[in-house]
mmCIF file of C-alpha atoms in Angstrom:
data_model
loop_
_atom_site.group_PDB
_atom_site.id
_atom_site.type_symbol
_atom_site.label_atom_id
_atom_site.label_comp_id
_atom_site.label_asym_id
_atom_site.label_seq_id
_atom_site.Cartn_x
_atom_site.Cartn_y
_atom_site.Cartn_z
ATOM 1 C CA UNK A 10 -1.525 -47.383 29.458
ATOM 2 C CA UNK A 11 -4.183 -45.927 31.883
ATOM 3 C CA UNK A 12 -4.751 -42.598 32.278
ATOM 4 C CA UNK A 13 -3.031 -42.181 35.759
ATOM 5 C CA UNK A 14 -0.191 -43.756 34.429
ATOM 6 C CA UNK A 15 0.370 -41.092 31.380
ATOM 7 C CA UNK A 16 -0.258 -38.502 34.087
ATOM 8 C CA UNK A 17 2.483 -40.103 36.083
ATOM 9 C CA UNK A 18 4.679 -40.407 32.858
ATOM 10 C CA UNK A 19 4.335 -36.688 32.017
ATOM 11 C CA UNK A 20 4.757 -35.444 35.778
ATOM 12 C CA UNK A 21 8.536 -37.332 35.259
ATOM 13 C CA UNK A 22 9.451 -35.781 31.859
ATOM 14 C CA UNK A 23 8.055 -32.511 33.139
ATOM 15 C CA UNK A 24 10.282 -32.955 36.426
ATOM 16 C CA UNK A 25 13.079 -34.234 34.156
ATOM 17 C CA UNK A 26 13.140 -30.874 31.771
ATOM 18 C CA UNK A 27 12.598 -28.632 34.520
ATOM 19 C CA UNK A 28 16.442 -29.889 36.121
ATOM 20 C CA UNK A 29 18.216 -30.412 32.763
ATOM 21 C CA UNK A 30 17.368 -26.400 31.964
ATOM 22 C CA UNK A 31 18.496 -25.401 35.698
ATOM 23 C CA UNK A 32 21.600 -27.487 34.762
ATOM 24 C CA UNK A 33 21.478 -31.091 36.327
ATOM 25 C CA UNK A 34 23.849 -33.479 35.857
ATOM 26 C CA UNK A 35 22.845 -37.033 34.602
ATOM 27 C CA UNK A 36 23.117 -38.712 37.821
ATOM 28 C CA UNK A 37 20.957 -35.957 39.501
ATOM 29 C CA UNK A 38 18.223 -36.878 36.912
ATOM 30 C CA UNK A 39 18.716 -40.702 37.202
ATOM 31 C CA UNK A 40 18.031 -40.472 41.446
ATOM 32 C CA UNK A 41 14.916 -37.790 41.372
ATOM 33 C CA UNK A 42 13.162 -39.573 38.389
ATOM 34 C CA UNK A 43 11.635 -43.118 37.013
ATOM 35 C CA UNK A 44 12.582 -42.317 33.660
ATOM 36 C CA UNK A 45 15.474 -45.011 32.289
ATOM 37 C CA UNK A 46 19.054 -43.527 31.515
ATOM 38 C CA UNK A 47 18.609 -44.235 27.373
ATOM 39 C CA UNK A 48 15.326 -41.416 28.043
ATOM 40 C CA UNK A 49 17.333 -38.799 30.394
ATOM 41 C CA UNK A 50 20.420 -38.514 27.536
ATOM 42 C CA UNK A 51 17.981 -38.661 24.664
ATOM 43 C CA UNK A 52 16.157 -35.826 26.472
ATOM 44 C CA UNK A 53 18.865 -33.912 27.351
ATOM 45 C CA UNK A 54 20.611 -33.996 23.894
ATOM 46 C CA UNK A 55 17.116 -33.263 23.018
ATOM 47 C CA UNK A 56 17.347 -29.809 25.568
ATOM 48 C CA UNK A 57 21.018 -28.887 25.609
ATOM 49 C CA UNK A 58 21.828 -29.957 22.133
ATOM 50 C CA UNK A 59 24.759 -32.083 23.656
ATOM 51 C CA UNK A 60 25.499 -35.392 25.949
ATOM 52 C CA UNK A 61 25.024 -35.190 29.935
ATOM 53 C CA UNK A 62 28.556 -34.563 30.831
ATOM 54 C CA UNK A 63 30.580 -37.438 32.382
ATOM 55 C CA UNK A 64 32.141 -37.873 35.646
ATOM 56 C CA UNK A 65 31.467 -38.394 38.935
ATOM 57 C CA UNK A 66 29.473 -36.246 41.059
ATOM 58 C CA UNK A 67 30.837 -34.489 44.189
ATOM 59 C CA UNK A 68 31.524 -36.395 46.799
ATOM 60 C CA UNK A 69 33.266 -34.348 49.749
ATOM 61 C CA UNK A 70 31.696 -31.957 51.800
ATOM 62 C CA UNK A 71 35.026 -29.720 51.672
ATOM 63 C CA UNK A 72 34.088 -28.016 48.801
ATOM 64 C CA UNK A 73 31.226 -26.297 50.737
ATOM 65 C CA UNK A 74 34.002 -24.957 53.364
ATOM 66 C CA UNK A 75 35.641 -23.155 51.390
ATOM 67 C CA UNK A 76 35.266 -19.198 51.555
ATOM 68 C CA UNK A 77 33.107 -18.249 48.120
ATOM 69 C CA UNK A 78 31.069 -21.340 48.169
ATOM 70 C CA UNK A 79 30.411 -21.463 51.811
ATOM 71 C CA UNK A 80 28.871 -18.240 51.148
ATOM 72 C CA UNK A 81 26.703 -19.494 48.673
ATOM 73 C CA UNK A 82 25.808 -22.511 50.082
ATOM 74 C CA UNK A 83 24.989 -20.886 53.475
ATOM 75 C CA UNK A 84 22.700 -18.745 51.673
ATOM 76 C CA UNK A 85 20.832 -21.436 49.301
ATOM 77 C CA UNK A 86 20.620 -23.340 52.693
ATOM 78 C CA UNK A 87 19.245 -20.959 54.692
ATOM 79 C CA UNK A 88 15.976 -20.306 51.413
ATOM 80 C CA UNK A 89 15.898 -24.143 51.432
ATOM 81 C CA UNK A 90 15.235 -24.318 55.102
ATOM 82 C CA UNK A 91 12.854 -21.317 54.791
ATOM 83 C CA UNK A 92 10.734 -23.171 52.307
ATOM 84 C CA UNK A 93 10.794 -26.644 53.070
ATOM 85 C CA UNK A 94 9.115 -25.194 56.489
ATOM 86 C CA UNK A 95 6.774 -22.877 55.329
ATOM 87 C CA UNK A 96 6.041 -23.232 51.855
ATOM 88 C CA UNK A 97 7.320 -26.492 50.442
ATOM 89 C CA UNK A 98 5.893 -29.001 48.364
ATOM 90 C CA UNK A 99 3.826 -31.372 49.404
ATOM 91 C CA UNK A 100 3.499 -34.961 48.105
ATOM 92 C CA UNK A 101 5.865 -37.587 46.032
ATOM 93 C CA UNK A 102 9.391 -35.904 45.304
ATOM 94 C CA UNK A 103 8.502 -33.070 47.620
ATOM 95 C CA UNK A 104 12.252 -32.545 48.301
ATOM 96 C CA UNK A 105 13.642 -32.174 45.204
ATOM 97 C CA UNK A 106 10.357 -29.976 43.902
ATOM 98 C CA UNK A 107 12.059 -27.579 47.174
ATOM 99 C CA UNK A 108 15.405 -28.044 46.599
ATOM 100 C CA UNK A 109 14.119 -26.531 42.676
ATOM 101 C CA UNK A 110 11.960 -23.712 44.675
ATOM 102 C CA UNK A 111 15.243 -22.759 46.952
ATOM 103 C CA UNK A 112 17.425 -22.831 43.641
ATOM 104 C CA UNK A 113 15.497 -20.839 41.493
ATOM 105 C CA UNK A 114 15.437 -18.279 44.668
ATOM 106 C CA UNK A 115 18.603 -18.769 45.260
ATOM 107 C CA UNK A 116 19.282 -17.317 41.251
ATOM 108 C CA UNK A 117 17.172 -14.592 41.645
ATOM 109 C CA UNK A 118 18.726 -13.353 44.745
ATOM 110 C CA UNK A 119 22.484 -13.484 43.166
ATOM 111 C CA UNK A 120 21.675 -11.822 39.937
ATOM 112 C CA UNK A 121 19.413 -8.914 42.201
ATOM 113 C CA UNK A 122 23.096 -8.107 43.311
ATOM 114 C CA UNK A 123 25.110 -8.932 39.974
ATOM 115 C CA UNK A 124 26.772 -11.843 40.684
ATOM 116 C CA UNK A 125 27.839 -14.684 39.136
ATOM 117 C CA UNK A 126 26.349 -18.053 41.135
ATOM 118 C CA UNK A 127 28.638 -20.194 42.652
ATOM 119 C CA UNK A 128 26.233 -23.062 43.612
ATOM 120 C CA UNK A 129 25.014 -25.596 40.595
ATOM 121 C CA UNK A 130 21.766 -27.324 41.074
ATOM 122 C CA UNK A 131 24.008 -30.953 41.580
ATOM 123 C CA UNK A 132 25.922 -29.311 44.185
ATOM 124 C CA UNK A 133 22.771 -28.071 45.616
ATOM 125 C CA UNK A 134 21.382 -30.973 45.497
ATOM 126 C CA UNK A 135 24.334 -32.629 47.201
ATOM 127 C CA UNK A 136 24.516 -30.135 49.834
ATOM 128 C CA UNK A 137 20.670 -30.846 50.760
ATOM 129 C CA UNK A 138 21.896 -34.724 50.909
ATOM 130 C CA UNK A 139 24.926 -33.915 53.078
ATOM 131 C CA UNK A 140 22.306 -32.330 55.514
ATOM 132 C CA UNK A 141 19.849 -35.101 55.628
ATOM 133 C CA UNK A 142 22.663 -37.711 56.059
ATOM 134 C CA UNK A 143 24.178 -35.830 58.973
ATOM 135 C CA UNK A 144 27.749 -35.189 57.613
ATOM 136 C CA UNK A 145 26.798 -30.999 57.468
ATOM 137 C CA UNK A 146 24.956 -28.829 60.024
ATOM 138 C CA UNK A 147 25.108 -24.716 60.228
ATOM 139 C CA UNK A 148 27.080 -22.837 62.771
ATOM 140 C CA UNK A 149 25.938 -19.647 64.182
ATOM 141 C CA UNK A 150 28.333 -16.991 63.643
ATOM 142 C CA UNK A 151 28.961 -14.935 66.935
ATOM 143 C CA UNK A 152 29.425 -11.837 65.478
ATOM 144 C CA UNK A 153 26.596 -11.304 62.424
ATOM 145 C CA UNK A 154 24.317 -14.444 64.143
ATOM 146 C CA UNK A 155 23.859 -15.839 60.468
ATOM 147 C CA UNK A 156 24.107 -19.732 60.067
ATOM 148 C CA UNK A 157 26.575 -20.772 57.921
ATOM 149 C CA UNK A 158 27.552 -24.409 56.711
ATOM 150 C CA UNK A 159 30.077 -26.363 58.496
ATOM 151 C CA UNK A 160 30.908 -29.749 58.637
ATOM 152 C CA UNK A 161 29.044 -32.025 61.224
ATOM 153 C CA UNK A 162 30.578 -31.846 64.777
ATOM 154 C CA UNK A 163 32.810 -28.723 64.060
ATOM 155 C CA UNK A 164 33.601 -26.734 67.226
ATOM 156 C CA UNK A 165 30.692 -24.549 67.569
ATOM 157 C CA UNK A 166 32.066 -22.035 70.175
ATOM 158 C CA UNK A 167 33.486 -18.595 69.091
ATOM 159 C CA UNK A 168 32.500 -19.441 65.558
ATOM 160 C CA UNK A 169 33.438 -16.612 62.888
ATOM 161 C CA UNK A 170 31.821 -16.728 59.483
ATOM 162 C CA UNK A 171 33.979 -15.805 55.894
ATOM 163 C CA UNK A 172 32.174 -12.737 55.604
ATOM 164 C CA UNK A 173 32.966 -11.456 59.389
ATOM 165 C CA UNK A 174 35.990 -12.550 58.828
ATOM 166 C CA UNK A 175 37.274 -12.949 55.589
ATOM 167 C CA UNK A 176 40.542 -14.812 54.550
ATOM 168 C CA UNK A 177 43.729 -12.786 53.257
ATOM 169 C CA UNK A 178 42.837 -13.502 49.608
ATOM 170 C CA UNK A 179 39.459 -13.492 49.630
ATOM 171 C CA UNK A 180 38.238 -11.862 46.248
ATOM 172 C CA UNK A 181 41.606 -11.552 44.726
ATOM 173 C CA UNK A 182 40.961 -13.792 42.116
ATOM 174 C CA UNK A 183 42.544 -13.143 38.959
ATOM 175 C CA UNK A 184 39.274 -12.091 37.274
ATOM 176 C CA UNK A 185 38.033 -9.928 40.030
ATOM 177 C CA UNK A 186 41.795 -8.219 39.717
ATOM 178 C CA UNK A 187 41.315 -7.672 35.762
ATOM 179 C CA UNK A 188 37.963 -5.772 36.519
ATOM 180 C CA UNK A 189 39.725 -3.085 38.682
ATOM 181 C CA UNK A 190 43.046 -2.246 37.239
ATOM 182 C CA UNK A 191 42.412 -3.094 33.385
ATOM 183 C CA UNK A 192 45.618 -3.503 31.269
ATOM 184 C CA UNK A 193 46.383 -0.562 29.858
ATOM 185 C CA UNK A 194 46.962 0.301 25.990
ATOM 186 C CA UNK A 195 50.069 -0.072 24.370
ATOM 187 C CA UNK A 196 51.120 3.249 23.064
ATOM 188 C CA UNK A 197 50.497 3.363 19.235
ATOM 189 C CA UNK A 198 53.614 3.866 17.340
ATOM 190 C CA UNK A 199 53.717 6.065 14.588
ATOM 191 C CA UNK A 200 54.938 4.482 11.400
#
């Protein structure tokens, strides 16, 4: 093996590592790296302790309509974009080394306000593919002006976003319920 060879090697494994701990699926790993399948599930057992999960990866852009996730995805779009035009990397797998920049980011900014992330790196990842393959594009909301995903030739006139416009049970999940009104005690009987 030469030397630029072993350099290549160890950029892949580094690359590799770096999405198994942000939580890539096997798949993910298998398209943004040289490194054979047998290497990317010894690795991650190696990492996670377990097997790459099994199953398909997403494959509809509806998921990303949705109210929470739209969100999200709006927002890890909208750092992606950011980067990949002002600060993005440069060179062989330049997209994915962004799409790990706008992630990362994208973290940082959801824990700053205490909340749980909706977006996985796959579905980020996936997201940044729907883009690039023309089956997304952002809308421009007419009342805030943010850009918010929406699938490719939507109506773009008089477009609302979820967050100007919220649906009826937006929030109301079952564990955001719990948090406010927590069950109350049982009254202790007295033996």
């Amino acid at each position: 093996m030469t030397t630029k060879s072993v350099v290549a090697e160890v950029r892949e494994i580094t690359l590799a590592i770096e999405l198994i701990e942000l939580g890539a699926r096997l798949q993910l790993l298998e398209a943004e790296t040289n490194l054979s399948r047998d290497r990317l599930i010894r690795l991650y057992k190696e990492l996670k302790g377990a097997s790459p999960p099994k199953g398909m990866l997403p494959f509809s852009t509806d998921w990303f309509m949705t109210w929470q996730p739209n969100i999200h995805s709006s927002l890890f779009h909208g750092i992606y974009r950011f980067i990949d035009r002002h600060g993005g990397a440069n060179g062989a797998r330049s997209t994915i080394r962004t799409i790990v920049k706008s992630y990362r980011l994208y973290l940082e900014h959801v824990a700053l306000y205490g909340d749980e992330p909706v977006l996985s790196l796959t579905r980020a990842w996936t997201l940044v593919r729907y883009f690039e393959s023309g089956m997304l594009q952002t809308n421009t909301c007419t009342r805030c002006g943010g850009r918010f995903v929406a699938h490719a030739y939507d109506l773009r006139a008089g477009y609302v976003c979820g967050l100007c416009q919220p649906p009826s049970r937006a929030g109301k999940t079952r564990k955001a319920l719990a948090s406010r009104n927590p069950p109350e005690r049982a009254p202790r009987i007295a033996a």
